[in-house]
Coordinates of C-alpha atoms (C1' of nucleotides) and ligand atoms in Angstrom, one line a residue:
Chain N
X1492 CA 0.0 0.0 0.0
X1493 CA 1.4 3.4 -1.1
X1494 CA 0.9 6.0 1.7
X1495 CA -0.3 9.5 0.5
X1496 CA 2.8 11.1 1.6
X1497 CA 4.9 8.8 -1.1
X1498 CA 2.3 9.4 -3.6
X1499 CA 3.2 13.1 -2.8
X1500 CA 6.7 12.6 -3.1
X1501 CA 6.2 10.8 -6.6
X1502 CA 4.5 13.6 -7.7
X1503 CA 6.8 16.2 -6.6
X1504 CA 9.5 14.5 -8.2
X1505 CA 7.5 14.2 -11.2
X1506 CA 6.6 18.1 -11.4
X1507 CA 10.3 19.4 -10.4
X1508 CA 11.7 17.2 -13.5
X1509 CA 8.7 18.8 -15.4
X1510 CA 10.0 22.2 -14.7
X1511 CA 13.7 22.1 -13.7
X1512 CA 15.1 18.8 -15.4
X1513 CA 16.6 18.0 -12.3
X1514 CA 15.3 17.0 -8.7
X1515 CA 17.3 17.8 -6.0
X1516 CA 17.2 17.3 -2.3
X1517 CA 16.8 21.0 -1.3
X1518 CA 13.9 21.1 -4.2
X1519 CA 11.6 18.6 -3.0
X1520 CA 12.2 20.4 0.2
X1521 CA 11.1 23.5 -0.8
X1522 CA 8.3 22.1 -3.0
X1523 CA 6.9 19.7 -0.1
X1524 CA 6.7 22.2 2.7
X1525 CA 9.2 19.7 4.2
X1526 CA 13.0 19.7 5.9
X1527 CA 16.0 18.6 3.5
X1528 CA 16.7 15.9 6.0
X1529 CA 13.2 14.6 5.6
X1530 CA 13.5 14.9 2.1
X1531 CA 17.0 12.5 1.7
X1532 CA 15.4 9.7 4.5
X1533 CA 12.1 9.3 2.1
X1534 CA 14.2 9.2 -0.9
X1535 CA 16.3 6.3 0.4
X1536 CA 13.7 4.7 1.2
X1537 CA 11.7 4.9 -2.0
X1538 CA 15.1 3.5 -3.5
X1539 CA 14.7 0.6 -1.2
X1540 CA 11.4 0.2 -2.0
X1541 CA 10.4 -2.9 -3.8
X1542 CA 9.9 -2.1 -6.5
X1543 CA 12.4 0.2 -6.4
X1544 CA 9.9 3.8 -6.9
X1545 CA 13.2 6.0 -7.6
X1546 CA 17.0 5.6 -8.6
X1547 CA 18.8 7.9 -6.2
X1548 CA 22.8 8.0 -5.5
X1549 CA 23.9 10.2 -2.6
X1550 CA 24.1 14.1 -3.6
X1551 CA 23.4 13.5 -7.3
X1552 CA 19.4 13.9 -7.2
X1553 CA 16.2 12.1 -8.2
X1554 CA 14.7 10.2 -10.7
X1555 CA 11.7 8.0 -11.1
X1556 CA 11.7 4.2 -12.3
X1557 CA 9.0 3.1 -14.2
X1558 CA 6.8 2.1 -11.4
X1559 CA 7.2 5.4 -9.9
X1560 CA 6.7 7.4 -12.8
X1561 CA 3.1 5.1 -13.1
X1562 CA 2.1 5.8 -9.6
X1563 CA 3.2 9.3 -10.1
X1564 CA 0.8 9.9 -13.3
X1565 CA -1.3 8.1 -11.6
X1566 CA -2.1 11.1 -8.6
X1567 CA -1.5 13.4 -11.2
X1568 CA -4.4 12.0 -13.2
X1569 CA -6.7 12.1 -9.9
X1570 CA -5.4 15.5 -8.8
X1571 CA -6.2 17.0 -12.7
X1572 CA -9.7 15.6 -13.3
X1573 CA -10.7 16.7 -9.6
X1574 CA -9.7 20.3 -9.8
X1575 CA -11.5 20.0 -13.2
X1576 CA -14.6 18.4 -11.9
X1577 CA -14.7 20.9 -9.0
X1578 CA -14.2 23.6 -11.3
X1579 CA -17.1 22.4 -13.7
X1580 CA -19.4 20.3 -11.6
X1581 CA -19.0 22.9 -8.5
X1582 CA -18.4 26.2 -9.8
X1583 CA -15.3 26.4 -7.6
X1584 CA -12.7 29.3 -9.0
X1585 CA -9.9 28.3 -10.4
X1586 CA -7.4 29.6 -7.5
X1587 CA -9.7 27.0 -5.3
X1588 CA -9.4 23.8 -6.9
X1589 CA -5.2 22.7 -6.3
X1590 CA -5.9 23.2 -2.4
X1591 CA -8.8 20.6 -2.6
X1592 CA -7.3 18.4 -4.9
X1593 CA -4.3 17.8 -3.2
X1594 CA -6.2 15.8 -0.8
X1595 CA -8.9 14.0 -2.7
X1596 CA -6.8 13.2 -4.6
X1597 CA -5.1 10.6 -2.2
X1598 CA -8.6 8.7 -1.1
X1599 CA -10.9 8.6 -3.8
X1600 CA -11.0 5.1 -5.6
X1601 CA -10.9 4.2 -9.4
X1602 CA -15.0 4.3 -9.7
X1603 CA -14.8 8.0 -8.8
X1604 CA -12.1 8.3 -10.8
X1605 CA -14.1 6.6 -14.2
X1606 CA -17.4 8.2 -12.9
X1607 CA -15.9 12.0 -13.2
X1608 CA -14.0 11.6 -16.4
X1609 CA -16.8 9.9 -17.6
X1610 CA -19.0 13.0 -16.4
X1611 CA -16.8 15.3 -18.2
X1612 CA -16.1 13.5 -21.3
X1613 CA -12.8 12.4 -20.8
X1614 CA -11.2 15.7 -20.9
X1615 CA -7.7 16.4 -22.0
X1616 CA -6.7 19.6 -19.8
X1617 CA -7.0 20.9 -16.2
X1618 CA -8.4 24.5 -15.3
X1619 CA -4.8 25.4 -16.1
X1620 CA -3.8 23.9 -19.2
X1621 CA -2.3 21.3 -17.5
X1622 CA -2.3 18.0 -19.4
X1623 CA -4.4 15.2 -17.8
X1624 CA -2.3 11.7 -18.0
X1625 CA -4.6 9.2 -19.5
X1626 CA -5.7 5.9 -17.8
X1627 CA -3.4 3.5 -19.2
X1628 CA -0.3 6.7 -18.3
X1629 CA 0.7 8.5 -21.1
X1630 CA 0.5 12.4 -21.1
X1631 CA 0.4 14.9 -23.6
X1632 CA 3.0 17.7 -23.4
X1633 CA 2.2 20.5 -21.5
X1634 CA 2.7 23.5 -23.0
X1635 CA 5.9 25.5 -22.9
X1636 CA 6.5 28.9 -24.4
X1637 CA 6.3 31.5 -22.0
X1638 CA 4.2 35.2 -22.8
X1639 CA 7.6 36.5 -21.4
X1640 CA 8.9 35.2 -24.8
X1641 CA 6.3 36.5 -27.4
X1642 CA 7.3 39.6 -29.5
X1643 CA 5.5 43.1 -30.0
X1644 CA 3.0 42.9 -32.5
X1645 CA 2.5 38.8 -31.9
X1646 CA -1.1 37.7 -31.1
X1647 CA -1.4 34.9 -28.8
X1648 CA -3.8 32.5 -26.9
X1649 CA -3.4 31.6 -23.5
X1650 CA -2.7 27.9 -23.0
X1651 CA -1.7 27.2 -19.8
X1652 CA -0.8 28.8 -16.3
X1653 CA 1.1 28.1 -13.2
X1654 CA -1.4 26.9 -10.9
X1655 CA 0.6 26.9 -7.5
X1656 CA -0.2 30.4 -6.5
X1657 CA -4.1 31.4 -5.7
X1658 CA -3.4 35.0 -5.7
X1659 CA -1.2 34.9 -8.6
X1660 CA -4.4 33.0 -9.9
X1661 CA -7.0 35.3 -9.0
X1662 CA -4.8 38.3 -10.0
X1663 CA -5.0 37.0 -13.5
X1664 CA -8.8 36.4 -13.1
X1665 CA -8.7 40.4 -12.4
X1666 CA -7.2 41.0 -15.7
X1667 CA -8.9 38.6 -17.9
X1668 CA -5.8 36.5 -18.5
X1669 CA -8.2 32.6 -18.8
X1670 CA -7.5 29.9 -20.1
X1671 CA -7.9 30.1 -23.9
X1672 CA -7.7 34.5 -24.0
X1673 CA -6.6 35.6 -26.7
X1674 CA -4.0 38.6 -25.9
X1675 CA -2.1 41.0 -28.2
X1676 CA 1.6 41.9 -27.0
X1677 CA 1.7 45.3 -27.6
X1678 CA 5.2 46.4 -26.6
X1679 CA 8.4 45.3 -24.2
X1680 CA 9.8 48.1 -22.6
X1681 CA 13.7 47.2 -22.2
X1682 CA 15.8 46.3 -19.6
X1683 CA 13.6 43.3 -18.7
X1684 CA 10.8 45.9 -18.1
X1685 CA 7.4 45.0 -18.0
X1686 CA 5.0 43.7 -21.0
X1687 CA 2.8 45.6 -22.4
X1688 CA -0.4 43.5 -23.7
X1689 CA -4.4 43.6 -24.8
X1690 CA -6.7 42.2 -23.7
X1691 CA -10.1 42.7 -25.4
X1692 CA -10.5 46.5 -24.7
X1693 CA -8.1 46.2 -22.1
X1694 CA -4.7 47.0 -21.4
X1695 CA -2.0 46.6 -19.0
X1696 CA 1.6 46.3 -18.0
X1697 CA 3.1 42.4 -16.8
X1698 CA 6.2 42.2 -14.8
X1699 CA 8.3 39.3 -15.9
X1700 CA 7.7 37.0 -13.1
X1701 CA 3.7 37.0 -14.1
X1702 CA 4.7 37.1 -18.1
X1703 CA 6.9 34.1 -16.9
X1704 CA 4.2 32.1 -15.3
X1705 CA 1.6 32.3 -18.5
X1706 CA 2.6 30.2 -21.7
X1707 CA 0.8 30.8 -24.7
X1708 CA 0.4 29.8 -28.8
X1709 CA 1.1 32.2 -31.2
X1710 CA -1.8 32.9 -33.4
X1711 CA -1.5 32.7 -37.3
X1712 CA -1.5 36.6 -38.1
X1713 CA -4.9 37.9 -37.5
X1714 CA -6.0 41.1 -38.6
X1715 CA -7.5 42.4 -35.8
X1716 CA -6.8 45.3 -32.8
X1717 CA -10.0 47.2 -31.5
X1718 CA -8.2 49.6 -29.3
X1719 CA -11.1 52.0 -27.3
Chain Q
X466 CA -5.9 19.5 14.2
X467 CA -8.2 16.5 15.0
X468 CA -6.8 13.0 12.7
X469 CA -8.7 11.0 11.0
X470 CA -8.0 8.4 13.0
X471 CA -9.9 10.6 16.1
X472 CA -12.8 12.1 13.8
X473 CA -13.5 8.0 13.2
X474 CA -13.4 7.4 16.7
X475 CA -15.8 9.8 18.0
X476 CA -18.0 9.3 14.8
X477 CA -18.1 5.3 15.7
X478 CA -18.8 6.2 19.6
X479 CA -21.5 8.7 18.3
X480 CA -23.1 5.7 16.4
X481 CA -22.8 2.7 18.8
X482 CA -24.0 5.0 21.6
X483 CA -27.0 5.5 19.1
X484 CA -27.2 1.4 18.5
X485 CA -26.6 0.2 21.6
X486 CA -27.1 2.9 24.3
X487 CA -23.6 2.3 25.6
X488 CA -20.2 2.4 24.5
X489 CA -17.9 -0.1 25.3
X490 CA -14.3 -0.9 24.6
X491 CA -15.1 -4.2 22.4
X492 CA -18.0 -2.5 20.7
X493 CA -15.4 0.2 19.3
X494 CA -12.4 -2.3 18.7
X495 CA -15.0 -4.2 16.2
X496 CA -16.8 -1.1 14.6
X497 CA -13.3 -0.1 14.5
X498 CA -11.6 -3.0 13.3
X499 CA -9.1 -2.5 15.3
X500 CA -7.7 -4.5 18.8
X501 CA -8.9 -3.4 22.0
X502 CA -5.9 -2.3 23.4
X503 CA -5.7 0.3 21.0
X504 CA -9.0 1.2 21.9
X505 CA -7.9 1.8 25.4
X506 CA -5.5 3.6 24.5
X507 CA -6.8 6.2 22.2
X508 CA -9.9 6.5 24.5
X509 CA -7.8 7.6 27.0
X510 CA -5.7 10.0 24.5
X511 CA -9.9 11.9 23.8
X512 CA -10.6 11.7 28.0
X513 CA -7.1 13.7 28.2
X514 CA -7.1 16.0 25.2
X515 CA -7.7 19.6 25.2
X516 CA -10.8 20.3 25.1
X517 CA -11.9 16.5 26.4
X518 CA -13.9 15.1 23.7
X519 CA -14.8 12.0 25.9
X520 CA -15.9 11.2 29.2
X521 CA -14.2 7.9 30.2
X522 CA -13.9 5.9 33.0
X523 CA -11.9 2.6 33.7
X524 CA -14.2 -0.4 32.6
X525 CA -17.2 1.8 32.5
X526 CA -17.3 3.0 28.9
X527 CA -17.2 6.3 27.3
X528 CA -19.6 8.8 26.1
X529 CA -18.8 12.0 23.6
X530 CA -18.8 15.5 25.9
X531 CA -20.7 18.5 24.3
X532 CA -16.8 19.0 21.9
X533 CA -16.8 15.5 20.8
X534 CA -20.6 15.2 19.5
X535 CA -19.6 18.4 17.6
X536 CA -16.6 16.8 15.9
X537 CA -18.8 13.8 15.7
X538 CA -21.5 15.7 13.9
X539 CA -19.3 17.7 11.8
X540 CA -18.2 14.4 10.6
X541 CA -21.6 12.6 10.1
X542 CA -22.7 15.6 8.5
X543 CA -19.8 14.9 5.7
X544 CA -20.0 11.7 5.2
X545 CA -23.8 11.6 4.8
X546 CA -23.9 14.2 3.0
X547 CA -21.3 12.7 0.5
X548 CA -23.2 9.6 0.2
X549 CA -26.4 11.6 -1.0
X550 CA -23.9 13.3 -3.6
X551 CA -22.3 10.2 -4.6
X552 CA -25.8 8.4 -5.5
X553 CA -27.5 11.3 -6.7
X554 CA -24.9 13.8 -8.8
X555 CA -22.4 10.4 -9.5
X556 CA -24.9 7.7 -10.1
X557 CA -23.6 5.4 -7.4
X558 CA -25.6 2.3 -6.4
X559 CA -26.7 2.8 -2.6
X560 CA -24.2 -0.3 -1.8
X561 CA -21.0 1.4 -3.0
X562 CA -21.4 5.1 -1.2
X563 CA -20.5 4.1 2.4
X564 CA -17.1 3.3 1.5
X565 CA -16.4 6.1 -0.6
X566 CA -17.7 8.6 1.7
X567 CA -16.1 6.6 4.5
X568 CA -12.5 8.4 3.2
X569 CA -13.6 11.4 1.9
X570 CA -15.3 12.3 4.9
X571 CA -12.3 13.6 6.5
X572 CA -10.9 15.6 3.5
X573 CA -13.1 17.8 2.1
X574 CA -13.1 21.1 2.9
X575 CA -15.9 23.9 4.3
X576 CA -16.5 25.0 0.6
X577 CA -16.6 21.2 -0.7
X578 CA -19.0 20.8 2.2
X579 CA -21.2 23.9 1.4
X580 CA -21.4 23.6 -2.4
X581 CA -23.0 20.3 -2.0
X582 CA -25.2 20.8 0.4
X583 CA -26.6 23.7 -1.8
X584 CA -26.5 21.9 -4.6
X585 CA -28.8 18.7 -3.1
X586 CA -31.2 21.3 -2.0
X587 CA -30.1 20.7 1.9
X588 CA -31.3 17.7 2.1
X589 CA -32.2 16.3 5.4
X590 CA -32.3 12.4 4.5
X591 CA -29.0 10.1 3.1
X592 CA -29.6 7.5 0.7
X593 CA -30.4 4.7 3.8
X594 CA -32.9 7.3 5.2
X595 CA -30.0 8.8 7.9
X596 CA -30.7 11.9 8.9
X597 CA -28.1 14.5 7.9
X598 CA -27.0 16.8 10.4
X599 CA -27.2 20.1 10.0
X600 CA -24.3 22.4 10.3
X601 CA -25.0 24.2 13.5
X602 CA -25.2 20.8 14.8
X603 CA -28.6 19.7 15.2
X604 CA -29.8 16.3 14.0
X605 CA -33.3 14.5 13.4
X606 CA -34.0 11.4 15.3
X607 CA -33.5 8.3 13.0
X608 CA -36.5 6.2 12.0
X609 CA -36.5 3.5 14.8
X610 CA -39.4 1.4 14.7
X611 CA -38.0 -2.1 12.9
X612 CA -39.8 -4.0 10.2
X613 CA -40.0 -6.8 12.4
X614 CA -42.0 -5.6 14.9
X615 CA -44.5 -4.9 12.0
X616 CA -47.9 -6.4 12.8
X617 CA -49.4 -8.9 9.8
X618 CA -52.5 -6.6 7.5
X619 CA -50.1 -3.5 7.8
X620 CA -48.9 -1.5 5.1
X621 CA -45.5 0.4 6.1
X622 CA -43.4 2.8 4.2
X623 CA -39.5 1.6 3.9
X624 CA -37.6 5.1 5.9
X625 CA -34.3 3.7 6.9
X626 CA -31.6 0.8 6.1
X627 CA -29.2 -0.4 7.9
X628 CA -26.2 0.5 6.0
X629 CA -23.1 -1.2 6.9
X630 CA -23.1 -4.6 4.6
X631 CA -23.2 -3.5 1.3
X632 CA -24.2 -7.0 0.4
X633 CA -27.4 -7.0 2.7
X634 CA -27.6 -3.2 0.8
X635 CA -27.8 -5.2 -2.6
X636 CA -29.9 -7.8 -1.8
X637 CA -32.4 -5.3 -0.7
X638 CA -32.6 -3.6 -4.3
X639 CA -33.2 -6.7 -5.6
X640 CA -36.2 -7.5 -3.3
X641 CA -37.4 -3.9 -4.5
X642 CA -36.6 -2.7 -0.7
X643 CA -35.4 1.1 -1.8
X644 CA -36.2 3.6 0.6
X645 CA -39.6 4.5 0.8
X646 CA -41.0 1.8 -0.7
X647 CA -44.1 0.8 0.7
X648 CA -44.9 -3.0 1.7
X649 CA -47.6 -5.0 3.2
X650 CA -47.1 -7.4 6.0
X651 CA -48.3 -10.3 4.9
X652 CA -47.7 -13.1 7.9
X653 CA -45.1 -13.5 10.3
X654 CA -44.4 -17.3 10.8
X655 CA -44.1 -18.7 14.3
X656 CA -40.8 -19.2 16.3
X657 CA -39.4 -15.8 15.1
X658 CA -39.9 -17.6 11.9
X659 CA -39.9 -15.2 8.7
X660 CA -41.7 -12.3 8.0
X661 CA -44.0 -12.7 4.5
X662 CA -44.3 -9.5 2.7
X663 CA -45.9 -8.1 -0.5
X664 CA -43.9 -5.3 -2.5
X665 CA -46.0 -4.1 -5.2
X666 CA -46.7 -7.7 -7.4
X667 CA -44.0 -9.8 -5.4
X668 CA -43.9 -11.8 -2.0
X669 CA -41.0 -12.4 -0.2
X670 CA -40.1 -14.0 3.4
X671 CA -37.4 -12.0 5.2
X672 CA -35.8 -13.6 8.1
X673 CA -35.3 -12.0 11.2
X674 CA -32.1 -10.5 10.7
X675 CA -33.1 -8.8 7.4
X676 CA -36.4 -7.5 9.2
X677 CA -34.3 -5.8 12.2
X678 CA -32.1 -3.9 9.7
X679 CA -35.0 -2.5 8.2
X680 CA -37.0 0.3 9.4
X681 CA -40.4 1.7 8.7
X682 CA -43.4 3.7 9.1
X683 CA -47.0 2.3 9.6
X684 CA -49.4 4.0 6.9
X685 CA -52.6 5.2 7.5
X686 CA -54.9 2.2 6.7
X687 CA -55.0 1.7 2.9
X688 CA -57.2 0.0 0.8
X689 CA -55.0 -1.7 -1.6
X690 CA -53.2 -5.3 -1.7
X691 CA -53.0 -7.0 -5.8
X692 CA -51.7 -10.6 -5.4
X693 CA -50.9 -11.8 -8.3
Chain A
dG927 C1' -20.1 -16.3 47.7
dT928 C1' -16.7 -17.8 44.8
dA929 C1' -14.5 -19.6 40.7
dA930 C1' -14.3 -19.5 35.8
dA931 C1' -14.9 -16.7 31.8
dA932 C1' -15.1 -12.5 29.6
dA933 C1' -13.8 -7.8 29.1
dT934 C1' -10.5 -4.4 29.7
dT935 C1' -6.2 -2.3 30.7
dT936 C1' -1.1 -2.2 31.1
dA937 C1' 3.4 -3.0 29.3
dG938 C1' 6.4 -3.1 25.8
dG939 C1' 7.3 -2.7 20.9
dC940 C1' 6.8 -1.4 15.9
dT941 C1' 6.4 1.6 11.6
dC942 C1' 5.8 5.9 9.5
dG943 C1' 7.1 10.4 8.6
dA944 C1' 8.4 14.3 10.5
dC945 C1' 12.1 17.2 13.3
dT946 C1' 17.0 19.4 14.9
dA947 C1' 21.8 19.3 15.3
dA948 C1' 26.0 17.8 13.7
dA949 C1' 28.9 15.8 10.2
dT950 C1' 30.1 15.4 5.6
dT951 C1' 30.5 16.4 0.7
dA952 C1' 30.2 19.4 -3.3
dT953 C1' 30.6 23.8 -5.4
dC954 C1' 32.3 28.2 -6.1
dC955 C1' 35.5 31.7 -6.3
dA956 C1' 39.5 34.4 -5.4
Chain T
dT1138 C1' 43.8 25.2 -6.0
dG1139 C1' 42.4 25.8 -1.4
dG1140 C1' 39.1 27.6 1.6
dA1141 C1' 34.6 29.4 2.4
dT1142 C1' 29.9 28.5 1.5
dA1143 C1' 26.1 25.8 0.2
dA1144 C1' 23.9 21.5 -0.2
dT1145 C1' 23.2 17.1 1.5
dT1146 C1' 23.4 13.3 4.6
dT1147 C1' 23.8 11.1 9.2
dA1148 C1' 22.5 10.6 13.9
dG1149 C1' 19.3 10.8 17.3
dT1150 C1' 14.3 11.9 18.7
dC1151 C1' 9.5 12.3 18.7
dG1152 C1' 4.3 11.6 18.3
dA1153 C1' 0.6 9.1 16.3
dG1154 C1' -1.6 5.0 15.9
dC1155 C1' -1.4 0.5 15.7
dC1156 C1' 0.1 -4.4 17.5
dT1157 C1' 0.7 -8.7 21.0
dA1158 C1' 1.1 -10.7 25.4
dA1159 C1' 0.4 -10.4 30.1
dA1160 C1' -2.0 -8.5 34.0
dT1161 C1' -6.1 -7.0 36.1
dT1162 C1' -10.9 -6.2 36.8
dT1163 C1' -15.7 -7.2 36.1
dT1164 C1' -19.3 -10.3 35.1
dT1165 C1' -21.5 -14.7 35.1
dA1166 C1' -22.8 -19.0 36.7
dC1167 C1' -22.9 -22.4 39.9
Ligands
MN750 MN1 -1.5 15.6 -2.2
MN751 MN1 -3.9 22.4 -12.1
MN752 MN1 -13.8 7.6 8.0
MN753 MN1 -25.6 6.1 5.1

DNA sequence: GTAAAAATTTAGGCTCGACTAAATTATCCA
DNA sequence: TGGATAATTTAGTCGAGCCTAAATTTTTAC
């Protein structure tokens, strides 16, 4: 029986690959809430495990096996289709959902699983643009180009945002940054200065660490620009 | 923060002091399934805790103090409320929603808690004809009067089920026992001997221990009874 | 009223997952 | 390239919640 703090682990490990390409001690650390000492003693023992959940050599970092990639897709799957389901079924907001998913998604068997994918017909994304791993644990890539990177002039639709901070959430709520927006970059003030976009009749000014946390699809040139 | 492992505790001495009138060590350790040292043990962990959420005495039982029924009721309240969600917005059979709820009770939040409630309409009943408590801790009495103490020419309305055997659950639905079904005592054969009754066109004899774990309300005397 | 049986509690121990403090190893930088 | 700094691991503890075996208390039955 897999406890939910390994399944938490698995899924840490999981995510900080995702986004750093390397999982280190102090990292899981940070990411679980959790001391660096805590951090090595689970590893070792998730290397012990049979079978084995991790391959792990003293001060070189993480990496799943097989099995613990599957368990780790596995709570990723749950975690996805529940802040989806919450989102959809329950009219939560979407800077609501990761709290309550992180613990459903430990407890609730394969029938509630089945019964809310089912419900929403299977989908394909979280609230977030987050890929949802499918049953038998393959995942479709999430998507990777940051706003931070688009250039003056570009239009572009919101496909995904980091989903780890609720007020970084609702802020973009606020400006009408959802999943699917379609924005138009207007202009980059230099020296890393802020982005200027549009939003429907909107605009406004994005630091990098927001224009860093929204990635996005370049739209074919459209011919468009209804500035008030 | 109150465990899961205490919120089950005082939410299994809330219901065996309902069942039985009296709490002992034994009758936890089974509900429980757990050894009755342990009971002891975490028994005396709730008589010591701050508030005290039991009153306990050496070898005289335990009962919940005004904190513990509120914990206990908070965590009724969830999981009954869950199972009424489950069957209703999920399409589970009335077998399969104890268990489910059994985990989930502990981990959903206020909001979870709330939005469902709402959206069953506040119901007052679960699916085995519980009644739900209501958050500022009030709670109906349960339907008490037992099908087998049903008198023969009386038609009764089905109002609760016991529902901790998912199996006795199933064999129910196939009798046609759902809740509020209405039946006719047919004849009760000697020697505690089964109970004959007549759901809509079909007979059936229920022994005793089906009959005990059914409850019901007398109707007004109605003119009705097609034999086939 | 007492002895056997049943129920309960005590004593001691285990696993899990966290912690702090101290030791060790890796990295960086002058 | 060595020494400071940062990262990581080791060592030792702790509480929660369970267990078994043994002791004790209560209940039952003669
Ligand atoms: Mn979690
Ligand atoms: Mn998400
Ligand atoms: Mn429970
Ligand atoms: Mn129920």
């Amino acid at each position: 029986m897999i406890s939910h703090a390994v399944e938490d682990y698995l899924k840490a490990i999981y995510e900080i690959d995702e986004d750093f390409g390397e999982v280190t001690t102090s990292l899981l650390a940070v990411h679980l809430g959790v001391a660096p000492a805590s951090v090595t003693g689970m590893v070792q023992k998730l290397a012990r495990a049979k079978p084995r959940l991790v391959n792990y050599e003293r001060h070189r970092g993480v990496t799943l096996t097989p099995a613990g990639r599957k368990v780790a897709l596995e709570v990723i799957r749950h975690h996805r289709l529940i802040e989806l389901y919450l989102a959809q079924a329950l009219g939560y907001e979407w800077d609501r959902v990761d709290a309550e998913a992180e613990k459903l998604e430990h407890v609730i068997s394969e029938e509630f699983e089945d019964k809310i994918a089912a419900l929403l017909g299977h989908p394909v994304l979280d609230p977030h643009g987050d890929p949802i791993p499918t049953k038998d644990g393959t995942v479709a890539e999430p998507s990777r180009q940051a706003l931070s990177s688009a250039q003056p002039g570009q239009t572009v639709r919101v496909t995904r945002v980091r989903d780890d901070d609720p007020a970084f959430l609702r802020y973009l709520a606020e400006l009408g940054v959802t999943l699917n927006a379609v924005l138009v970059v207007a202009d980059r003030a230099p020296f890393e200065g802020p982005l200027h976009i549009v939003i429907g009749e909107r605009a406004h000014a994005l630091g990098q660490s927001v224009t860093d946390r929204i990635f996005v699809e370049i739209e074919p040139a459209a011919a468009q620009g209804g500035a008030a």
